[in-house]
C-alpha atoms as a printed R data frame, in Angstrom:
    type eleno elety resid chain resno       x       y       z
1   ATOM     1    CA   MET     A     1 133.066  60.296 138.313
2   ATOM     2    CA   ASN     A     2 132.169  56.619 138.641
3   ATOM     3    CA   LYS     A     3 129.132  55.429 136.764
4   ATOM     4    CA   PRO     A     4 126.491  53.685 138.889
5   ATOM     5    CA   ASN     A     5 126.176  49.938 138.381
6   ATOM     6    CA   VAL     A     6 123.074  49.238 136.374
7   ATOM     7    CA   LYS     A     7 121.591  45.791 136.905
8   ATOM     8    CA   ARG     A     8 120.870  44.078 133.621
9   ATOM     9    CA   VAL     A     9 117.182  43.330 133.188
10  ATOM    10    CA   ARG     A    10 116.581  39.732 132.148
11  ATOM    11    CA   VAL     A    11 113.972  39.109 129.487
12  ATOM    12    CA   PRO     A    12 111.536  36.234 128.912
13  ATOM    13    CA   VAL     A    13 113.043  33.743 126.476
14  ATOM    14    CA   HIS     A    14 111.208  30.532 125.562
15  ATOM    15    CA   GLY     A    15 112.602  27.547 123.727
16  ATOM    16    CA   VAL     A    16 115.364  24.956 123.574
17  ATOM    17    CA   LEU     A    17 119.023  25.601 122.807
18  ATOM    18    CA   LEU     A    18 120.926  22.586 121.495
19  ATOM    19    CA   LEU     A    19 124.378  23.246 122.887
20  ATOM    20    CA   ASP     A    20 127.567  21.400 121.974
21  ATOM    21    CA   LYS     A    21 129.175  21.464 125.420
22  ATOM    22    CA   PRO     A    22 132.945  21.946 125.345
23  ATOM    23    CA   VAL     A    23 135.368  19.713 127.210
24  ATOM    24    CA   GLY     A    24 136.308  20.904 130.695
25  ATOM    25    CA   TRP     A    25 133.013  22.690 131.364
26  ATOM    26    CA   SER     A    26 130.458  21.494 133.880
27  ATOM    27    CA   SER     A    27 126.898  21.390 132.589
28  ATOM    28    CA   ASN     A    28 125.904  24.064 135.091
29  ATOM    29    CA   ASP     A    29 128.706  26.395 134.011
30  ATOM    30    CA   ALA     A    30 127.622  25.966 130.377
31  ATOM    31    CA   LEU     A    31 124.028  26.733 131.363
32  ATOM    32    CA   ILE     A    32 125.017  29.893 133.249
33  ATOM    33    CA   ARG     A    33 127.073  31.107 130.295
34  ATOM    34    CA   ALA     A    34 124.283  30.476 127.772
35  ATOM    35    CA   LYS     A    35 121.700  32.084 130.055
36  ATOM    36    CA   ARG     A    36 123.843  35.206 130.307
37  ATOM    37    CA   LEU     A    37 124.429  35.372 126.556
38  ATOM    38    CA   LEU     A    38 120.674  35.110 125.953
39  ATOM    39    CA   ASN     A    39 119.894  37.480 128.840
40  ATOM    40    CA   ALA     A    40 117.192  34.993 129.828
41  ATOM    41    CA   GLN     A    41 115.094  35.077 132.985
42  ATOM    42    CA   LYS     A    42 114.686  31.336 133.492
43  ATOM    43    CA   ALA     A    43 116.734  28.371 132.313
44  ATOM    44    CA   GLY     A    44 117.571  24.780 133.168
45  ATOM    45    CA   HIS     A    45 119.477  21.868 131.699
46  ATOM    46    CA   THR     A    46 118.125  18.409 130.986
47  ATOM    47    CA   GLY     A    47 120.611  16.120 132.654
48  ATOM    48    CA   THR     A    48 124.304  16.664 133.172
49  ATOM    49    CA   LEU     A    49 127.331  15.748 131.111
50  ATOM    50    CA   ASP     A    50 130.599  15.112 132.949
51  ATOM    51    CA   PRO     A    51 133.132  17.947 132.547
52  ATOM    52    CA   PHE     A    52 135.480  15.723 130.496
53  ATOM    53    CA   ALA     A    53 132.602  14.829 128.124
54  ATOM    54    CA   THR     A    54 131.452  16.893 125.161
55  ATOM    55    CA   GLY     A    55 128.416  16.997 122.940
56  ATOM    56    CA   LEU     A    56 124.703  17.544 123.050
57  ATOM    57    CA   LEU     A    57 123.408  19.392 126.103
58  ATOM    58    CA   PRO     A    58 119.841  20.614 125.506
59  ATOM    59    CA   LEU     A    59 119.151  23.758 127.532
60  ATOM    60    CA   CYS     A    60 115.572  24.782 128.268
61  ATOM    61    CA   PHE     A    61 114.503  28.400 128.616
62  ATOM    62    CA   GLY     A    62 111.300  29.904 129.969
63  ATOM    63    CA   GLU     A    63 108.233  27.764 129.353
64  ATOM    64    CA   ALA     A    64 110.377  24.955 127.925
65  ATOM    65    CA   THR     A    65 111.649  24.227 131.457
66  ATOM    66    CA   LYS     A    66 108.230  22.689 132.184
67  ATOM    67    CA   PHE     A    67 109.142  19.845 129.847
68  ATOM    68    CA   SER     A    68 112.802  19.347 130.743
69  ATOM    69    CA   HIS     A    69 111.918  16.207 132.711
70  ATOM    70    CA   ASP     A    70 110.991  14.505 129.437
71  ATOM    71    CA   LEU     A    71 114.598  14.710 128.281
72  ATOM    72    CA   LEU     A    72 115.818  13.353 131.602
73  ATOM    73    CA   GLU     A    73 113.712  10.275 130.869
74  ATOM    74    CA   ALA     A    74 114.722  10.029 127.198
75  ATOM    75    CA   ASP     A    75 117.179   7.573 125.643
76  ATOM    76    CA   LYS     A    76 120.680   8.896 124.992
77  ATOM    77    CA   THR     A    77 123.265   8.186 122.282
78  ATOM    78    CA   TYR     A    78 127.010   8.475 122.834
79  ATOM    79    CA   GLU     A    79 130.256   7.893 120.990
80  ATOM    80    CA   THR     A    80 133.139   6.917 123.212
81  ATOM    81    CA   ALA     A    81 136.785   5.886 123.160
82  ATOM    82    CA   VAL     A    82 137.598   3.238 125.766
83  ATOM    83    CA   HIS     A    83 141.259   3.045 126.804
84  ATOM    84    CA   LEU     A    84 141.907  -0.639 127.404
85  ATOM    85    CA   GLY     A    85 144.609  -1.831 129.784
86  ATOM    86    CA   VAL     A    86 144.487   1.111 132.221
87  ATOM    87    CA   THR     A    87 142.093   1.686 135.124
88  ATOM    88    CA   THR     A    88 141.617   4.993 136.965
89  ATOM    89    CA   THR     A    89 139.971   6.109 140.188
90  ATOM    90    CA   THR     A    90 137.130   7.850 138.335
91  ATOM    91    CA   GLY     A    91 136.720   5.557 135.321
92  ATOM    92    CA   ASP     A    92 137.772   8.382 132.998
93  ATOM    93    CA   THR     A    93 140.737  10.632 132.254
94  ATOM    94    CA   GLU     A    94 140.116  12.877 135.280
95  ATOM    95    CA   GLY     A    95 141.173  10.236 137.784
96  ATOM    96    CA   GLU     A    96 144.496   8.869 138.916
97  ATOM    97    CA   VAL     A    97 145.837   5.672 137.376
98  ATOM    98    CA   LEU     A    98 145.151   2.635 139.556
99  ATOM    99    CA   GLU     A    99 146.590  -0.156 137.446
100 ATOM   100    CA   GLN     A   100 148.162  -0.694 134.054
101 ATOM   101    CA   ARG     A   101 148.289  -4.095 132.405
102 ATOM   102    CA   GLU     A   102 149.959  -5.486 129.328
103 ATOM   103    CA   LEU     A   103 147.420  -5.432 126.519
104 ATOM   104    CA   THR     A   104 146.957  -8.564 124.422
105 ATOM   105    CA   VAL     A   105 143.314  -8.030 123.461
106 ATOM   106    CA   SER     A   106 142.341  -8.596 119.812
107 ATOM   107    CA   GLU     A   107 139.415  -7.264 117.812
108 ATOM   108    CA   ALA     A   108 137.938 -10.774 117.835
109 ATOM   109    CA   ASP     A   109 138.093 -10.801 121.654
110 ATOM   110    CA   ILE     A   110 136.176  -7.519 121.762
111 ATOM   111    CA   LEU     A   111 133.514  -8.608 119.288
112 ATOM   112    CA   ALA     A   112 132.994 -11.769 121.321
113 ATOM   113    CA   VAL     A   113 132.168  -9.931 124.571
114 ATOM   114    CA   LEU     A   114 130.154  -6.932 123.318
115 ATOM   115    CA   PRO     A   115 126.870  -8.913 123.007
116 ATOM   116    CA   GLN     A   116 127.019  -9.459 126.783
117 ATOM   117    CA   PHE     A   117 126.470  -5.726 127.213
118 ATOM   118    CA   THR     A   118 123.474  -5.331 124.906
119 ATOM   119    CA   GLY     A   119 119.910  -5.352 126.216
120 ATOM   120    CA   PRO     A   120 118.923  -5.144 129.894
121 ATOM   121    CA   ILE     A   121 122.008  -5.086 132.122
122 ATOM   122    CA   ALA     A   122 122.783  -4.243 135.740
123 ATOM   123    CA   GLN     A   123 125.230  -1.461 136.617
124 ATOM   124    CA   VAL     A   124 126.706  -0.480 139.963
125 ATOM   125    CA   PRO     A   125 126.780   3.360 140.022
126 ATOM   126    CA   PRO     A   126 130.306   4.774 140.349
127 ATOM   127    CA   MET     A   127 131.498   6.465 143.516
128 ATOM   128    CA   TYR     A   128 132.429   9.491 141.426
129 ATOM   129    CA   SER     A   129 128.821  10.381 140.629
130 ATOM   130    CA   ALA     A   130 126.204  12.914 141.724
131 ATOM   131    CA   LEU     A   131 123.951  10.277 143.283
132 ATOM   132    CA   LYS     A   132 123.288  11.218 146.890
133 ATOM   133    CA   ARG     A   133 123.623   9.261 150.125
134 ATOM   134    CA   ASP     A   134 122.398  10.955 153.312
135 ATOM   135    CA   GLY     A   135 122.165  14.249 151.443
136 ATOM   136    CA   LYS     A   136 125.744  14.170 150.137
137 ATOM   137    CA   PRO     A   137 126.751  13.283 146.562
138 ATOM   138    CA   LEU     A   138 128.812  10.124 146.281
139 ATOM   139    CA   TYR     A   139 131.753  12.000 144.783
140 ATOM   140    CA   GLU     A   140 132.236  13.857 148.072
141 ATOM   141    CA   TYR     A   141 132.682  10.542 149.881
142 ATOM   142    CA   ALA     A   142 135.020   9.347 147.119
143 ATOM   143    CA   ARG     A   143 137.192  12.470 147.400
144 ATOM   144    CA   ALA     A   144 137.453  11.793 151.131
145 ATOM   145    CA   GLY     A   145 138.690   8.262 150.410
146 ATOM   146    CA   ILE     A   146 135.423   6.627 151.489
147 ATOM   147    CA   THR     A   147 133.834   3.858 149.408
148 ATOM   148    CA   LEU     A   148 130.183   3.022 150.097
149 ATOM   149    CA   GLU     A   149 128.179  -0.001 149.091
150 ATOM   150    CA   ARG     A   150 125.945   0.742 146.087
151 ATOM   151    CA   GLU     A   151 123.098  -1.355 144.781
152 ATOM   152    CA   ALA     A   152 123.154  -2.345 141.121
153 ATOM   153    CA   ARG     A   153 120.601  -0.568 138.942
154 ATOM   154    CA   ASN     A   154 118.879  -1.956 135.874
155 ATOM   155    CA   VAL     A   155 119.474  -0.086 132.611
156 ATOM   156    CA   VAL     A   156 119.034  -0.967 128.952
157 ATOM   157    CA   ILE     A   157 121.684  -0.815 126.222
158 ATOM   158    CA   HIS     A   158 119.533  -0.590 123.111
159 ATOM   159    CA   SER     A   159 122.505  -0.874 120.776
160 ATOM   160    CA   LEU     A   160 126.264  -1.185 121.151
161 ATOM   161    CA   GLU     A   161 128.024  -0.549 117.865
162 ATOM   162    CA   PHE     A   162 131.686  -1.377 117.301
163 ATOM   163    CA   LEU     A   163 133.309   1.573 115.507
164 ATOM   164    CA   GLY     A   164 136.921   0.444 115.490
165 ATOM   165    CA   TYR     A   165 139.900  -0.737 117.514
166 ATOM   166    CA   GLU     A   166 143.415   0.636 117.369
167 ATOM   167    CA   ALA     A   167 145.062  -0.610 120.538
168 ATOM   168    CA   PRO     A   168 144.681   0.565 123.194
169 ATOM   169    CA   PHE     A   169 141.603   2.517 122.061
170 ATOM   170    CA   LEU     A   170 138.235   0.869 121.437
171 ATOM   171    CA   ARG     A   171 135.638   3.117 119.817
172 ATOM   172    CA   LEU     A   172 131.930   2.445 120.400
173 ATOM   173    CA   ARG     A   173 128.552   4.013 119.718
174 ATOM   174    CA   VAL     A   174 126.041   3.419 122.517
175 ATOM   175    CA   CYS     A   175 122.293   3.999 122.549
176 ATOM   176    CA   CYS     A   176 120.993   3.518 126.063
177 ATOM   177    CA   SER     A   177 118.243   4.202 128.560
178 ATOM   178    CA   LYS     A   178 118.292   6.927 131.185
179 ATOM   179    CA   GLY     A   179 120.585   6.319 134.123
180 ATOM   180    CA   THR     A   180 123.253   4.488 132.125
181 ATOM   181    CA   TYR     A   181 126.854   5.280 133.075
182 ATOM   182    CA   ILE     A   182 129.077   4.959 130.021
183 ATOM   183    CA   ARG     A   183 132.101   5.086 132.333
184 ATOM   184    CA   VAL     A   184 130.850   1.971 134.098
185 ATOM   185    CA   LEU     A   185 130.085   0.306 130.767
186 ATOM   186    CA   GLY     A   186 133.680   0.917 129.638
187 ATOM   187    CA   GLU     A   187 135.070  -0.386 132.922
188 ATOM   188    CA   ASP     A   188 132.880  -3.484 132.797
189 ATOM   189    CA   ILE     A   189 133.929  -4.257 129.229
190 ATOM   190    CA   GLY     A   190 137.578  -3.902 130.244
191 ATOM   191    CA   ARG     A   191 137.027  -6.141 133.256
192 ATOM   192    CA   THR     A   192 135.368  -8.816 131.105
193 ATOM   193    CA   LEU     A   193 138.287  -8.655 128.660
194 ATOM   194    CA   GLY     A   194 140.643  -9.146 131.600
195 ATOM   195    CA   CYS     A   195 142.626  -5.972 131.008
196 ATOM   196    CA   GLY     A   196 140.706  -3.186 132.745
197 ATOM   197    CA   ALA     A   197 139.713   0.086 131.082
198 ATOM   198    CA   HIS     A   198 138.686   3.697 131.477
199 ATOM   199    CA   LEU     A   199 137.048   6.229 129.168
200 ATOM   200    CA   ASN     A   200 139.442   8.334 127.144
201 ATOM   201    CA   ALA     A   201 136.694  10.397 125.477
202 ATOM   202    CA   LEU     A   202 132.915  10.682 125.568
203 ATOM   203    CA   ARG     A   203 130.657  12.618 123.218
204 ATOM   204    CA   ARG     A   204 126.862  12.684 123.436
205 ATOM   205    CA   THR     A   205 125.263  12.772 119.992
206 ATOM   206    CA   GLY     A   206 121.575  12.338 120.761
207 ATOM   207    CA   VAL     A   207 118.947  12.947 123.451
208 ATOM   208    CA   GLY     A   208 115.563  11.532 122.502
209 ATOM   209    CA   SER     A   209 114.762  12.952 119.073
210 ATOM   210    CA   LEU     A   210 117.299  15.806 119.440
211 ATOM   211    CA   VAL     A   211 120.609  15.424 117.592
212 ATOM   212    CA   LEU     A   212 124.080  16.931 117.893
213 ATOM   213    CA   SER     A   213 124.240  17.911 114.218
214 ATOM   214    CA   LYS     A   214 121.792  20.754 114.923
215 ATOM   215    CA   SER     A   215 123.685  22.126 117.911
216 ATOM   216    CA   ILE     A   216 125.877  25.217 118.300
217 ATOM   217    CA   THR     A   217 128.841  26.047 120.503
218 ATOM   218    CA   LEU     A   218 129.127  28.737 123.170
219 ATOM   219    CA   ASP     A   219 131.714  30.486 121.004
220 ATOM   220    CA   MET     A   220 129.260  30.591 118.093
221 ATOM   221    CA   LEU     A   221 126.573  32.007 120.373
222 ATOM   222    CA   ASP     A   222 128.946  34.608 121.775
223 ATOM   223    CA   ALA     A   223 130.029  35.712 118.289
224 ATOM   224    CA   MET     A   224 126.470  36.451 117.159
225 ATOM   225    CA   PRO     A   225 124.804  39.857 117.546
226 ATOM   226    CA   GLU     A   226 122.841  39.796 120.797
227 ATOM   227    CA   ALA     A   227 119.560  40.570 119.034
228 ATOM   228    CA   GLU     A   228 119.893  37.413 116.909
229 ATOM   229    CA   ARG     A   229 120.766  34.889 119.595
230 ATOM   230    CA   ALA     A   230 117.236  34.003 120.698
231 ATOM   231    CA   GLY     A   231 116.479  33.083 117.092
232 ATOM   232    CA   LEU     A   232 118.738  30.043 117.474
233 ATOM   233    CA   LEU     A   233 116.366  28.411 119.945
234 ATOM   234    CA   ASP     A   234 114.109  25.606 118.826
235 ATOM   235    CA   PRO     A   235 110.460  26.107 119.811
236 ATOM   236    CA   VAL     A   236 109.144  24.589 123.019
237 ATOM   237    CA   ASP     A   237 107.306  21.848 121.134
238 ATOM   238    CA   ALA     A   238 110.648  20.436 119.943
239 ATOM   239    CA   LEU     A   239 110.554  18.604 123.290
240 ATOM   240    CA   LEU     A   240 107.149  17.104 122.498
241 ATOM   241    CA   SER     A   241 107.610  16.101 118.858
242 ATOM   242    CA   ASN     A   242 107.227  12.381 119.640
243 ATOM   243    CA   PHE     A   243 103.645  12.877 120.822
244 ATOM   244    CA   PRO     A   244 100.590  13.233 118.540
245 ATOM   245    CA   ALA     A   245  99.057  16.682 118.129
246 ATOM   246    CA   VAL     A   246  95.535  17.830 118.982
247 ATOM   247    CA   GLN     A   247  94.117  21.100 117.591
248 ATOM   248    CA   LEU     A   248  91.510  22.993 119.628
249 ATOM   249    CA   SER     A   249  89.165  25.857 118.793
250 ATOM   250    CA   ASP     A   250  89.599  29.149 120.618
251 ATOM   251    CA   VAL     A   251  86.748  28.300 122.996
252 ATOM   252    CA   LEU     A   252  88.102  24.872 123.866
253 ATOM   253    CA   ALA     A   253  91.640  26.252 124.136
254 ATOM   254    CA   ALA     A   254  90.505  28.862 126.654
255 ATOM   255    CA   ARG     A   255  88.817  26.184 128.751
256 ATOM   256    CA   LEU     A   256  91.923  23.983 128.682
257 ATOM   257    CA   LEU     A   257  94.115  26.894 129.795
258 ATOM   258    CA   GLN     A   258  91.768  27.325 132.768
259 ATOM   259    CA   GLY     A   259  92.644  23.756 133.765
260 ATOM   260    CA   GLN     A   260  89.371  22.175 132.662
261 ATOM   261    CA   ARG     A   261  89.062  18.598 131.441
262 ATOM   262    CA   LEU     A   262  87.465  18.559 128.003
263 ATOM   263    CA   ALA     A   263  84.971  15.998 126.731
264 ATOM   264    CA   LEU     A   264  85.847  15.917 123.026
265 ATOM   265    CA   ALA     A   265  83.952  12.856 121.831
266 ATOM   266    CA   LYS     A   266  81.135  15.003 120.417
267 ATOM   267    CA   GLU     A   267  83.308  17.926 119.359
268 ATOM   268    CA   THR     A   268  84.643  18.374 115.842
269 ATOM   269    CA   VAL     A   269  88.204  17.666 116.979
270 ATOM   270    CA   GLU     A   270  90.414  15.135 115.247
271 ATOM   271    CA   LEU     A   271  91.839  12.836 117.922
272 ATOM   272    CA   PRO     A   272  94.633  10.253 117.790
273 ATOM   273    CA   ALA     A   273  93.542   6.638 117.655
274 ATOM   274    CA   GLU     A   274  95.421   5.779 120.854
275 ATOM   275    CA   THR     A   275  95.024   7.242 124.320
276 ATOM   276    CA   GLY     A   276  98.037   8.737 126.084
277 ATOM   277    CA   ARG     A   277 100.069  11.898 126.113
278 ATOM   278    CA   VAL     A   278  99.478  14.523 123.404
279 ATOM   279    CA   ARG     A   279 100.674  18.036 122.561
280 ATOM   280    CA   VAL     A   280  97.873  20.555 122.245
281 ATOM   281    CA   TYR     A   281  97.650  23.611 119.967
282 ATOM   282    CA   ARG     A   282  95.200  26.450 119.438
283 ATOM   283    CA   GLN     A   283  94.057  25.904 115.880
284 ATOM   284    CA   SER     A   284  93.487  29.550 114.960
285 ATOM   285    CA   ASP     A   285  97.118  30.619 115.372
286 ATOM   286    CA   GLY     A   286  99.062  27.383 115.921
287 ATOM   287    CA   VAL     A   287 100.203  28.353 119.417
288 ATOM   288    CA   LEU     A   288 101.290  25.465 121.637
289 ATOM   289    CA   LEU     A   289  99.112  25.269 124.753
290 ATOM   290    CA   GLY     A   290 101.051  22.494 126.457
291 ATOM   291    CA   SER     A   291 100.704  18.778 127.006
292 ATOM   292    CA   ALA     A   292  97.659  16.770 128.047
293 ATOM   293    CA   GLN     A   293  96.525  13.203 128.571
294 ATOM   294    CA   LEU     A   294  93.995  11.826 126.121
295 ATOM   295    CA   GLN     A   295  91.857   9.402 128.092
296 ATOM   296    CA   ALA     A   296  89.219   6.862 127.153
297 ATOM   297    CA   GLY     A   297  85.993   8.334 125.809
298 ATOM   298    CA   GLY     A   298  87.712  11.350 124.261
299 ATOM   299    CA   ILE     A   299  88.482  13.056 127.577
300 ATOM   300    CA   LEU     A   300  91.398  15.510 127.362
301 ATOM   301    CA   ALA     A   301  92.979  16.181 130.759
302 ATOM   302    CA   PRO     A   302  95.464  19.090 130.959
303 ATOM   303    CA   GLU     A   303  98.944  18.177 132.127
304 ATOM   304    CA   ARG     A   304 101.580  20.915 131.735
305 ATOM   305    CA   LEU     A   305 100.222  24.131 130.274
306 ATOM   306    CA   ILE     A   306 102.091  27.023 128.739
307 ATOM   307    CA   ARG     A   307 101.230  30.600 129.578
308 ATOM   308    CA   THR     A   308 103.223  33.107 127.542
309 ATOM   309    CA   GLU     A   309 102.513  36.426 125.912
310 ATOM   310    CA   HIS     A   310 101.433  34.425 122.872
311 ATOM   311    CA   THR     A   311  98.528  32.719 124.595
């Protein structure tokens, strides 16, 4: 007798999983796998990594998804190997070879051009990207053999560190603003050197204040007892650690959770010296209530609030 299919009941899981994404996986596939392993109701990632890339992919679960946009806006850090002398259709190892040139580039040549790519620079987004034109991602046009005009976008390379050169591979560490394409950076460096280039490897090591050294792999997650997996998640406020904290009494916390603006100038609440975004806690039990904007005159305006079984 066949057993009836029993639909697995998802459970509320809140927090941030720092995943070391494996090569060959799309970010969405990695998210789906982690969500299933955690049996979580709600999940989202914080900006994609190309399938050929590896490294830090923060995944948000439950209430943490309310703050995933902050990581989209955050600076990123990468380590990459640039293959000089060979260009490809995609700017990385997934594309077909377009041209191969004899390589005569020296370390001195590289060190001479790298400063050109530090600070504010303009990048033309690649055709093999998820940017959309008329509702279709650019990569769909590229796969159909269509090349569209793209406007250059301004990004910032905060630091570009030379890690080594063993021809044909140039190794770099890049800290950059949101929207930076490391593939395009590698291609542009190769073009400036006169030899062309594509990315041979790409590994993301940092997103905002989150670092790869604290991440785990899908295999590690899978190998753990199911009851212990949720314990690997960082708390929701790991996404807000760069903002000052404000502690509220139970009464004020209840009012904030109702969406009220609070006038705190005459309350016994310790406030940051500067106005701006803050993370807010209930003082009696340390529960995170969400984020708010501290305005002039001690006005606290709710922004994104958390409602869990803990509040």
